[in-house]
PDB file of C-alpha atoms in Angstrom:
ATOM      1  CA  MET A 237     -11.092  19.396  -7.721  1.00  0.00           C
ATOM      2  CA  ASN A 238     -10.714  16.293  -9.779  1.00  0.00           C
ATOM      3  CA  PHE A 239      -7.207  15.340 -10.870  1.00  0.00           C
ATOM      4  CA  LYS A 240      -8.474  13.103 -13.671  1.00  0.00           C
ATOM      5  CA  ASN A 241     -10.130  15.940 -15.498  1.00  0.00           C
ATOM      6  CA  GLY A 242      -6.674  17.405 -16.143  1.00  0.00           C
ATOM      7  CA  ASN A 243      -3.584  15.863 -17.462  1.00  0.00           C
ATOM      8  CA  PHE A 244      -2.290  14.823 -14.035  1.00  0.00           C
ATOM      9  CA  ASP A 245      -2.395  11.240 -12.976  1.00  0.00           C
ATOM     10  CA  LEU A 246      -1.904  10.737  -9.289  1.00  0.00           C
ATOM     11  CA  PHE A 247      -0.577   7.226  -9.825  1.00  0.00           C
ATOM     12  CA  ASN A 248       1.690   8.030 -12.786  1.00  0.00           C
ATOM     13  CA  PRO A 249       4.714   5.737 -12.741  1.00  0.00           C
ATOM     14  CA  LEU A 250       7.001   8.701 -12.229  1.00  0.00           C
ATOM     15  CA  ILE A 251       5.464   9.119  -8.808  1.00  0.00           C
ATOM     16  CA  LEU A 252       7.735   6.163  -7.856  1.00  0.00           C
ATOM     17  CA  VAL A 253      10.728   8.461  -8.404  1.00  0.00           C
ATOM     18  CA  VAL A 254       9.328  11.005  -5.970  1.00  0.00           C
ATOM     19  CA  MET A 255       8.506   8.240  -3.411  1.00  0.00           C
ATOM     20  CA  THR A 256      12.043   6.829  -3.740  1.00  0.00           C
ATOM     21  CA  ILE A 257      13.622  10.216  -3.084  1.00  0.00           C
ATOM     22  CA  LEU A 258      11.226  10.794  -0.206  1.00  0.00           C
ATOM     23  CA  PHE A 259      12.155   7.366   1.272  1.00  0.00           C
ATOM     24  CA  LEU A 260      15.828   8.475   1.234  1.00  0.00           C
ATOM     25  CA  ILE A 261      14.996  11.799   2.920  1.00  0.00           C
ATOM     26  CA  ILE A 262      12.974   9.969   5.655  1.00  0.00           C
ATOM     27  CA  ALA A 263      15.970   7.723   6.343  1.00  0.00           C
ATOM     28  CA  MET A 264      18.630  10.447   6.580  1.00  0.00           C
ATOM     29  CA  PRO A 265      17.872  11.630  10.119  1.00  0.00           C
ATOM     30  CA  MET A 266      18.832   8.229  11.465  1.00  0.00           C
ATOM     31  CA  TRP A 267      22.132   8.394   9.665  1.00  0.00           C
ATOM     32  CA  TYR A 268      23.290  11.982  10.027  1.00  0.00           C
ATOM     33  CA  PHE A 269      21.439  13.485  13.028  1.00  0.00           C
ATOM     34  CA  TYR A 270      20.455  10.790  15.454  1.00  0.00           C
ATOM     35  CA  GLN A 271      23.271   8.507  14.308  1.00  0.00           C
ATOM     36  CA  GLU A 272      21.259   5.450  15.383  1.00  0.00           C
ATOM     37  CA  LEU A 273      22.604   3.610  12.353  1.00  0.00           C
ATOM     38  CA  PRO A 274      25.830   3.821  10.377  1.00  0.00           C
ATOM     39  CA  SER A 275      25.565   5.900   7.216  1.00  0.00           C
ATOM     40  CA  PRO A 276      25.537   3.953   4.003  1.00  0.00           C
ATOM     41  CA  ASN A 277      28.220   3.722   1.441  1.00  0.00           C
ATOM     42  CA  LEU A 278      28.168   6.305  -1.360  1.00  0.00           C
ATOM     43  CA  ASP A 279      27.563   3.410  -3.796  1.00  0.00           C
ATOM     44  CA  LEU A 280      23.963   3.271  -2.470  1.00  0.00           C
ATOM     45  CA  TYR A 281      23.186   6.640  -3.817  1.00  0.00           C
ATOM     46  CA  LEU A 282      24.886   5.834  -7.057  1.00  0.00           C
ATOM     47  CA  TYR A 283      22.887   2.662  -7.578  1.00  0.00           C
ATOM     48  CA  ILE A 284      19.626   4.296  -6.633  1.00  0.00           C
ATOM     49  CA  GLY A 285      20.311   7.178  -8.922  1.00  0.00           C
ATOM     50  CA  LEU A 286      21.186   4.900 -11.868  1.00  0.00           C
ATOM     51  CA  GLY A 287      18.099   2.844 -11.143  1.00  0.00           C
ATOM     52  CA  LEU A 288      15.868   5.927 -11.226  1.00  0.00           C
ATOM     53  CA  LEU A 289      17.465   7.143 -14.435  1.00  0.00           C
ATOM     54  CA  PHE A 290      16.804   3.842 -16.106  1.00  0.00           C
ATOM     55  CA  PHE A 291      13.226   3.765 -14.762  1.00  0.00           C
ATOM     56  CA  ILE A 292      12.547   7.338 -16.137  1.00  0.00           C
ATOM     57  CA  PHE A 293      14.054   6.323 -19.419  1.00  0.00           C
ATOM     58  CA  GLY A 294      11.790   3.265 -19.567  1.00  0.00           C
ATOM     59  CA  VAL A 295       8.679   5.267 -18.769  1.00  0.00           C
ATOM     60  CA  PHE A 296       9.330   7.812 -21.500  1.00  0.00           C
ATOM     61  CA  LEU A 297      10.340   5.050 -23.907  1.00  0.00           C
ATOM     62  CA  SER A 298       7.046   3.166 -23.177  1.00  0.00           C
ATOM     63  CA  ASN A 299       5.087   6.458 -23.768  1.00  0.00           C
ATOM     64  CA  TYR A 300       6.877   6.962 -27.017  1.00  0.00           C
ATOM     65  CA  ILE A 301       6.160   3.470 -28.224  1.00  0.00           C
ATOM     66  CA  LEU A 302       2.492   3.794 -27.186  1.00  0.00           C
ATOM     67  CA  SER A 303       2.051   7.084 -28.988  1.00  0.00           C
ATOM     68  CA  LYS A 304       3.954   6.173 -32.195  1.00  0.00           C
ATOM     69  CA  LYS A 305       3.108   2.573 -32.788  1.00  0.00           C
ATOM     70  CA  TYR A 306      -0.313   2.209 -31.093  1.00  0.00           C
ATOM     71  CA  LYS A 307      -1.461   5.874 -31.382  1.00  0.00           C
ATOM     72  CA  ILE A 308      -2.176   5.974 -27.620  1.00  0.00           C
ATOM     73  CA  ASP A 309      -1.547   9.286 -25.898  1.00  0.00           C
ATOM     74  CA  ALA A 310      -0.179   8.384 -22.423  1.00  0.00           C
ATOM     75  CA  ASN A 311      -0.767  12.031 -21.244  1.00  0.00           C
ATOM     76  CA  SER A 312      -4.434  12.097 -22.226  1.00  0.00           C
ATOM     77  CA  ASN A 313      -7.246  12.220 -19.752  1.00  0.00           C
ATOM     78  CA  ILE A 314      -7.806   9.062 -17.924  1.00  0.00           C
ATOM     79  CA  LYS A 315     -11.085   7.432 -18.866  1.00  0.00           C
ATOM     80  CA  LYS A 316     -12.950   5.249 -16.389  1.00  0.00           C
ATOM     81  CA  VAL A 317     -13.481   1.822 -17.877  1.00  0.00           C
ATOM     82  CA  LEU A 318     -16.025   0.458 -15.425  1.00  0.00           C
ATOM     83  CA  ASN A 319     -17.805   3.501 -14.010  1.00  0.00           C
ATOM     84  CA  PRO A 320     -20.222   1.337 -11.914  1.00  0.00           C
ATOM     85  CA  GLU A 321     -23.727   2.587 -11.234  1.00  0.00           C
ATOM     86  CA  LYS A 322     -24.564   3.486  -7.637  1.00  0.00           C
ATOM     87  CA  LEU A 323     -26.453   0.704  -5.921  1.00  0.00           C
ATOM     88  CA  SER A 324     -28.357   0.838  -2.646  1.00  0.00           C
ATOM     89  CA  LEU A 325     -28.512  -1.887  -0.026  1.00  0.00           C
ATOM     90  CA  SER A 326     -32.057  -2.822  -1.193  1.00  0.00           C
ATOM     91  CA  ASP A 327     -31.017  -3.187  -4.856  1.00  0.00           C
ATOM     92  CA  SER A 328     -30.809  -6.726  -6.136  1.00  0.00           C
ATOM     93  CA  TYR A 329     -27.491  -8.473  -6.280  1.00  0.00           C
ATOM     94  CA  SER A 330     -26.194 -10.061  -9.452  1.00  0.00           C
ATOM     95  CA  ARG A 331     -24.701 -13.514  -9.498  1.00  0.00           C
ATOM     96  CA  ASN A 332     -21.185 -12.170  -9.944  1.00  0.00           C
ATOM     97  CA  GLU A 333     -21.552  -9.697  -7.237  1.00  0.00           C
ATOM     98  CA  LEU A 334     -22.770 -12.451  -4.829  1.00  0.00           C
ATOM     99  CA  ILE A 335     -19.707 -14.561  -5.806  1.00  0.00           C
ATOM    100  CA  LEU A 336     -17.302 -11.642  -5.029  1.00  0.00           C
ATOM    101  CA  VAL A 337     -19.112 -10.879  -1.728  1.00  0.00           C
ATOM    102  CA  GLY A 338     -18.830 -14.605  -0.851  1.00  0.00           C
ATOM    103  CA  LEU A 339     -15.097 -14.661  -1.648  1.00  0.00           C
ATOM    104  CA  VAL A 340     -14.543 -11.529   0.489  1.00  0.00           C
ATOM    105  CA  LEU A 341     -16.484 -13.015   3.392  1.00  0.00           C
ATOM    106  CA  LEU A 342     -14.438 -16.259   3.015  1.00  0.00           C
ATOM    107  CA  GLY A 343     -11.239 -14.246   3.241  1.00  0.00           C
ATOM    108  CA  ILE A 344     -12.534 -12.508   6.391  1.00  0.00           C
ATOM    109  CA  LEU A 345     -13.695 -15.769   7.893  1.00  0.00           C
ATOM    110  CA  LEU A 346     -10.297 -17.432   7.313  1.00  0.00           C
ATOM    111  CA  GLN A 347      -8.584 -14.512   9.020  1.00  0.00           C
ATOM    112  CA  VAL A 348     -10.910 -14.775  11.973  1.00  0.00           C
ATOM    113  CA  ILE A 349     -10.227 -18.473  12.240  1.00  0.00           C
ATOM    114  CA  ASN A 350      -6.457 -17.754  12.001  1.00  0.00           C
ATOM    115  CA  ILE A 351      -6.626 -15.323  14.966  1.00  0.00           C
ATOM    116  CA  VAL A 352      -8.713 -17.682  16.973  1.00  0.00           C
ATOM    117  CA  LEU A 353      -6.313 -20.602  16.442  1.00  0.00           C
ATOM    118  CA  LEU A 354      -3.476 -18.360  17.506  1.00  0.00           C
ATOM    119  CA  GLY A 355      -5.234 -17.784  20.866  1.00  0.00           C
ATOM    120  CA  GLY A 356      -4.804 -14.007  20.929  1.00  0.00           C
ATOM    121  CA  ILE A 357      -4.207 -10.841  18.950  1.00  0.00           C
ATOM    122  CA  PRO A 358      -0.695 -10.842  17.294  1.00  0.00           C
ATOM    123  CA  LEU A 359      -0.513  -7.097  17.163  1.00  0.00           C
ATOM    124  CA  PHE A 360      -0.061  -7.003  20.967  1.00  0.00           C
ATOM    125  CA  SER A 361       2.127 -10.008  21.278  1.00  0.00           C
ATOM    126  CA  ALA A 362       5.487 -10.496  19.493  1.00  0.00           C
ATOM    127  CA  THR A 363       5.292 -14.188  20.237  1.00  0.00           C
ATOM    128  CA  LEU A 364       1.965 -14.587  18.476  1.00  0.00           C
ATOM    129  CA  LYS A 365       3.073 -12.240  15.665  1.00  0.00           C
ATOM    130  CA  ALA A 366       5.979 -14.650  14.880  1.00  0.00           C
ATOM    131  CA  LYS A 367       3.331 -17.365  14.375  1.00  0.00           C
ATOM    132  CA  ALA A 368       0.660 -15.275  12.638  1.00  0.00           C
ATOM    133  CA  ALA A 369       1.905 -15.840   9.061  1.00  0.00           C
ATOM    134  CA  THR A 370       0.206 -19.199   8.690  1.00  0.00           C
ATOM    135  CA  LYS A 371      -1.072 -20.942   5.586  1.00  0.00           C
ATOM    136  CA  ILE A 372      -4.584 -19.812   6.595  1.00  0.00           C
ATOM    137  CA  TRP A 373      -3.442 -16.313   6.841  1.00  0.00           C
ATOM    138  CA  LEU A 374      -1.797 -16.468   3.450  1.00  0.00           C
ATOM    139  CA  ILE A 375      -4.833 -18.033   1.816  1.00  0.00           C
ATOM    140  CA  SER A 376      -7.126 -15.513   3.344  1.00  0.00           C
ATOM    141  CA  TYR A 377      -5.090 -12.642   2.062  1.00  0.00           C
ATOM    142  CA  ILE A 378      -4.767 -14.068  -1.324  1.00  0.00           C
ATOM    143  CA  ILE A 379      -8.583 -14.417  -1.496  1.00  0.00           C
ATOM    144  CA  PHE A 380      -9.434 -11.166   0.103  1.00  0.00           C
ATOM    145  CA  LEU A 381      -7.208  -8.613  -1.600  1.00  0.00           C
ATOM    146  CA  PRO A 382      -8.254  -9.239  -5.247  1.00  0.00           C
ATOM    147  CA  SER A 383     -11.860  -9.949  -4.357  1.00  0.00           C
ATOM    148  CA  ILE A 384     -12.433  -6.736  -2.463  1.00  0.00           C
ATOM    149  CA  ASN A 385     -10.846  -4.659  -5.279  1.00  0.00           C
ATOM    150  CA  LEU A 386     -12.856  -6.343  -7.900  1.00  0.00           C
ATOM    151  CA  LEU A 387     -15.997  -5.880  -5.762  1.00  0.00           C
ATOM    152  CA  LEU A 388     -15.293  -2.152  -5.300  1.00  0.00           C
ATOM    153  CA  ALA A 389     -14.367  -1.648  -8.847  1.00  0.00           C
ATOM    154  CA  ARG A 390     -17.384  -3.270 -10.418  1.00  0.00           C
ATOM    155  CA  TYR A 391     -20.231  -2.580  -7.860  1.00  0.00           C
ATOM    156  CA  ASN A 392     -20.753   0.810  -6.392  1.00  0.00           C
ATOM    157  CA  ARG A 393     -22.561  -0.182  -3.145  1.00  0.00           C
ATOM    158  CA  LYS A 394     -21.775   1.569   0.104  1.00  0.00           C
ATOM    159  CA  SER A 395     -22.084  -1.655   2.153  1.00  0.00           C
ATOM    160  CA  HIS A 396     -19.044  -3.010   0.493  1.00  0.00           C
ATOM    161  CA  TYR A 397     -16.964  -0.426   2.246  1.00  0.00           C
ATOM    162  CA  ILE A 398     -17.920  -2.110   5.548  1.00  0.00           C
ATOM    163  CA  LEU A 399     -16.377  -5.355   4.227  1.00  0.00           C
ATOM    164  CA  LEU A 400     -13.246  -3.450   3.316  1.00  0.00           C
ATOM    165  CA  LEU A 401     -13.076  -1.941   6.856  1.00  0.00           C
ATOM    166  CA  ILE A 402     -13.598  -5.326   8.578  1.00  0.00           C
ATOM    167  CA  GLY A 403     -10.910  -6.916   6.478  1.00  0.00           C
ATOM    168  CA  LEU A 404      -8.510  -4.047   7.005  1.00  0.00           C
ATOM    169  CA  VAL A 405      -8.997  -4.225  10.854  1.00  0.00           C
ATOM    170  CA  LEU A 406      -8.502  -8.019  10.877  1.00  0.00           C
ATOM    171  CA  PHE A 407      -5.342  -7.937   8.834  1.00  0.00           C
ATOM    172  CA  ALA A 408      -3.907  -5.042  10.870  1.00  0.00           C
ATOM    173  CA  LEU A 409      -4.427  -7.178  13.997  1.00  0.00           C
ATOM    174  CA  THR A 410      -1.788  -9.581  12.817  1.00  0.00           C
ATOM    175  CA  GLY A 411       0.790  -6.872  13.474  1.00  0.00           C
ATOM    176  CA  TYR A 412       2.196  -6.754   9.943  1.00  0.00           C
ATOM    177  CA  ARG A 413       2.087  -3.356   8.293  1.00  0.00           C
ATOM    178  CA  THR A 414       2.442  -4.465   4.717  1.00  0.00           C
ATOM    179  CA  THR A 415      -0.888  -6.273   4.431  1.00  0.00           C
ATOM    180  CA  PRO A 416      -3.133  -3.476   5.684  1.00  0.00           C
ATOM    181  CA  ILE A 417      -1.180  -0.901   3.754  1.00  0.00           C
ATOM    182  CA  ALA A 418      -1.480  -2.939   0.564  1.00  0.00           C
ATOM    183  CA  ILE A 419      -5.255  -3.213   1.164  1.00  0.00           C
ATOM    184  CA  MET A 420      -5.686   0.468   1.762  1.00  0.00           C
ATOM    185  CA  LEU A 421      -3.465   1.475  -1.139  1.00  0.00           C
ATOM    186  CA  SER A 422      -4.984  -0.948  -3.662  1.00  0.00           C
ATOM    187  CA  ALA A 423      -8.506   0.107  -2.615  1.00  0.00           C
ATOM    188  CA  LEU A 424      -7.510   3.795  -3.077  1.00  0.00           C
ATOM    189  CA  ILE A 425      -6.070   3.123  -6.524  1.00  0.00           C
ATOM    190  CA  THR A 426      -9.218   1.104  -7.420  1.00  0.00           C
ATOM    191  CA  LEU A 427     -11.604   3.851  -6.371  1.00  0.00           C
ATOM    192  CA  TYR A 428      -9.406   6.479  -8.005  1.00  0.00           C
ATOM    193  CA  TYR A 429      -9.799   4.904 -11.391  1.00  0.00           C
ATOM    194  CA  THR A 430     -13.436   3.887 -11.044  1.00  0.00           C
ATOM    195  CA  ARG A 431     -14.996   6.818  -9.230  1.00  0.00           C
ATOM    196  CA  ASP A 432     -14.981  10.569  -9.316  1.00  0.00           C
ATOM    197  CA  VAL A 433     -12.901  10.985  -6.178  1.00  0.00           C
ATOM    198  CA  ASP A 434     -12.510  14.512  -4.738  1.00  0.00           C
ATOM    199  CA  LEU A 435      -9.121  15.757  -3.696  1.00  0.00           C
ATOM    200  CA  LYS A 436     -10.170  15.903   0.016  1.00  0.00           C
ATOM    201  CA  TYR A 437     -10.949  12.216   0.052  1.00  0.00           C
ATOM    202  CA  ILE A 438      -7.585  11.380  -1.559  1.00  0.00           C
ATOM    203  CA  ILE A 439      -5.799  13.370   1.080  1.00  0.00           C
ATOM    204  CA  LEU A 440      -7.757  11.760   3.829  1.00  0.00           C
ATOM    205  CA  ALA A 441      -7.038   8.275   2.510  1.00  0.00           C
ATOM    206  CA  ILE A 442      -3.308   9.025   2.249  1.00  0.00           C
ATOM    207  CA  LEU A 443      -3.316  10.369   5.813  1.00  0.00           C
ATOM    208  CA  ALA A 444      -5.212   7.263   6.968  1.00  0.00           C
ATOM    209  CA  ILE A 445      -2.589   5.059   5.349  1.00  0.00           C
ATOM    210  CA  ALA A 446       0.153   7.034   7.105  1.00  0.00           C
ATOM    211  CA  VAL A 447      -1.616   6.708  10.408  1.00  0.00           C
ATOM    212  CA  VAL A 448      -2.115   2.939  10.062  1.00  0.00           C
ATOM    213  CA  LEU A 449       1.639   2.604   9.075  1.00  0.00           C
ATOM    214  CA  LEU A 450       2.665   4.536  12.197  1.00  0.00           C
ATOM    215  CA  ALA A 451       0.184   2.926  14.596  1.00  0.00           C
ATOM    216  CA  VAL A 452       0.634  -0.747  13.571  1.00  0.00           C
ATOM    217  CA  GLY A 453       4.463  -0.377  13.440  1.00  0.00           C
ATOM    218  CA  PHE A 454       4.718   1.351  16.782  1.00  0.00           C
ATOM    219  CA  ILE A 455       2.315  -0.954  18.646  1.00  0.00           C
ATOM    220  CA  ALA A 456       3.967  -4.044  17.127  1.00  0.00           C
ATOM    221  CA  VAL A 457       7.427  -2.798  18.180  1.00  0.00           C
ATOM    222  CA  GLN A 458       6.306  -1.998  21.704  1.00  0.00           C
ATOM    223  CA  ALA A 459       4.905  -5.516  21.962  1.00  0.00           C
ATOM    224  CA  ILE A 460       8.474  -6.939  21.609  1.00  0.00           C
ATOM    225  CA  SER A 461       9.290  -7.361  25.315  1.00  0.00           C
ATOM    226  CA  TRP A 462      12.934  -8.200  24.714  1.00  0.00           C
ATOM    227  CA  GLN A 463      13.586  -4.957  22.902  1.00  0.00           C
ATOM    228  CA  HIS A 464      13.639  -1.540  24.493  1.00  0.00           C
ATOM    229  CA  TRP A 465      12.972   1.372  22.053  1.00  0.00           C
ATOM    230  CA  SER A 466      13.458   5.062  22.869  1.00  0.00           C
ATOM    231  CA  LEU A 467      12.141   6.154  19.496  1.00  0.00           C
ATOM    232  CA  ASN A 468       8.709   7.766  19.004  1.00  0.00           C
ATOM    233  CA  PRO A 469       6.458   6.546  16.133  1.00  0.00           C
ATOM    234  CA  VAL A 470       7.779   9.190  13.607  1.00  0.00           C
ATOM    235  CA  GLU A 471      11.427   8.410  14.514  1.00  0.00           C
ATOM    236  CA  LEU A 472      10.668   4.667  14.241  1.00  0.00           C
ATOM    237  CA  VAL A 473       9.577   5.210  10.544  1.00  0.00           C
ATOM    238  CA  SER A 474      12.869   6.914   9.867  1.00  0.00           C
ATOM    239  CA  TYR A 475      14.709   4.111  11.561  1.00  0.00           C
ATOM    240  CA  ARG A 476      12.952   1.409   9.505  1.00  0.00           C
ATOM    241  CA  ALA A 477      13.692   3.274   6.332  1.00  0.00           C
ATOM    242  CA  ALA A 478      17.331   3.784   7.176  1.00  0.00           C
ATOM    243  CA  PHE A 479      17.687   0.069   8.236  1.00  0.00           C
ATOM    244  CA  THR A 480      16.120  -1.065   5.016  1.00  0.00           C
ATOM    245  CA  LEU A 481      18.491   1.016   2.911  1.00  0.00           C
ATOM    246  CA  ASN A 482      21.444  -0.151   4.945  1.00  0.00           C
ATOM    247  CA  VAL A 483      20.576  -3.726   4.068  1.00  0.00           C
ATOM    248  CA  LEU A 484      20.522  -2.666   0.460  1.00  0.00           C
ATOM    249  CA  SER A 485      23.869  -0.973   0.908  1.00  0.00           C
ATOM    250  CA  LYS A 486      25.382  -4.138   2.331  1.00  0.00           C
ATOM    251  CA  ALA A 487      24.043  -6.161  -0.492  1.00  0.00           C
ATOM    252  CA  ILE A 488      25.633  -3.723  -2.984  1.00  0.00           C
ATOM    253  CA  GLU A 489      28.956  -4.015  -1.196  1.00  0.00           C
ATOM    254  CA  ASN A 490      28.880  -7.787  -1.285  1.00  0.00           C
TER     255      ASN A 490
END
């Protein structure tokens, strides 16, 4: 099954509406069942609801403008722009591909240097994690993320997935969930729009993102020696979601 052969776009902007509602549902157990956190003010739901309504209106308005003014059907089949030809390891590398590979390797090297300078793996040490977000880490991430996506989008060579995996592991070792999740999600979106990706691979990728989210978050929390958590990895996700929304609720109140 290929979603792109039909009129369904897996990364349609309206998916954000579903994800927002899902985020709320995930947070609710910590408010109303476990009662680990205080339940938010009703204004939170009002503001989120209004935000979603304006967002939906903006999506449909954009589609209307595209169809009427620019004659672009937003619901038409998605066409791959790049559609890169499959390349084997023995096929020659173009200059642009070598530049992108070099940038990816530079990002990986900088991240290795960052971990070495820290003197350990931040994922397993809260003290090191607090120091992991260095300028070297930031530069390596800024270089790696766009470079690996451009490389995957433009050149269909299996060896590039090894570079993706190495970078993913290295950034996961810093103990931050956002960076590896962004790498995995951006790579999934890139491949979705430049390859004929089967449904099973999309599901596996989404499951992998969920596993990384749970694993990195849980291990990092357990490494904080001055905190004692009784929550399991799944409950911890609910706690994080509820805590984030509570912060938003407080911001609304103020």
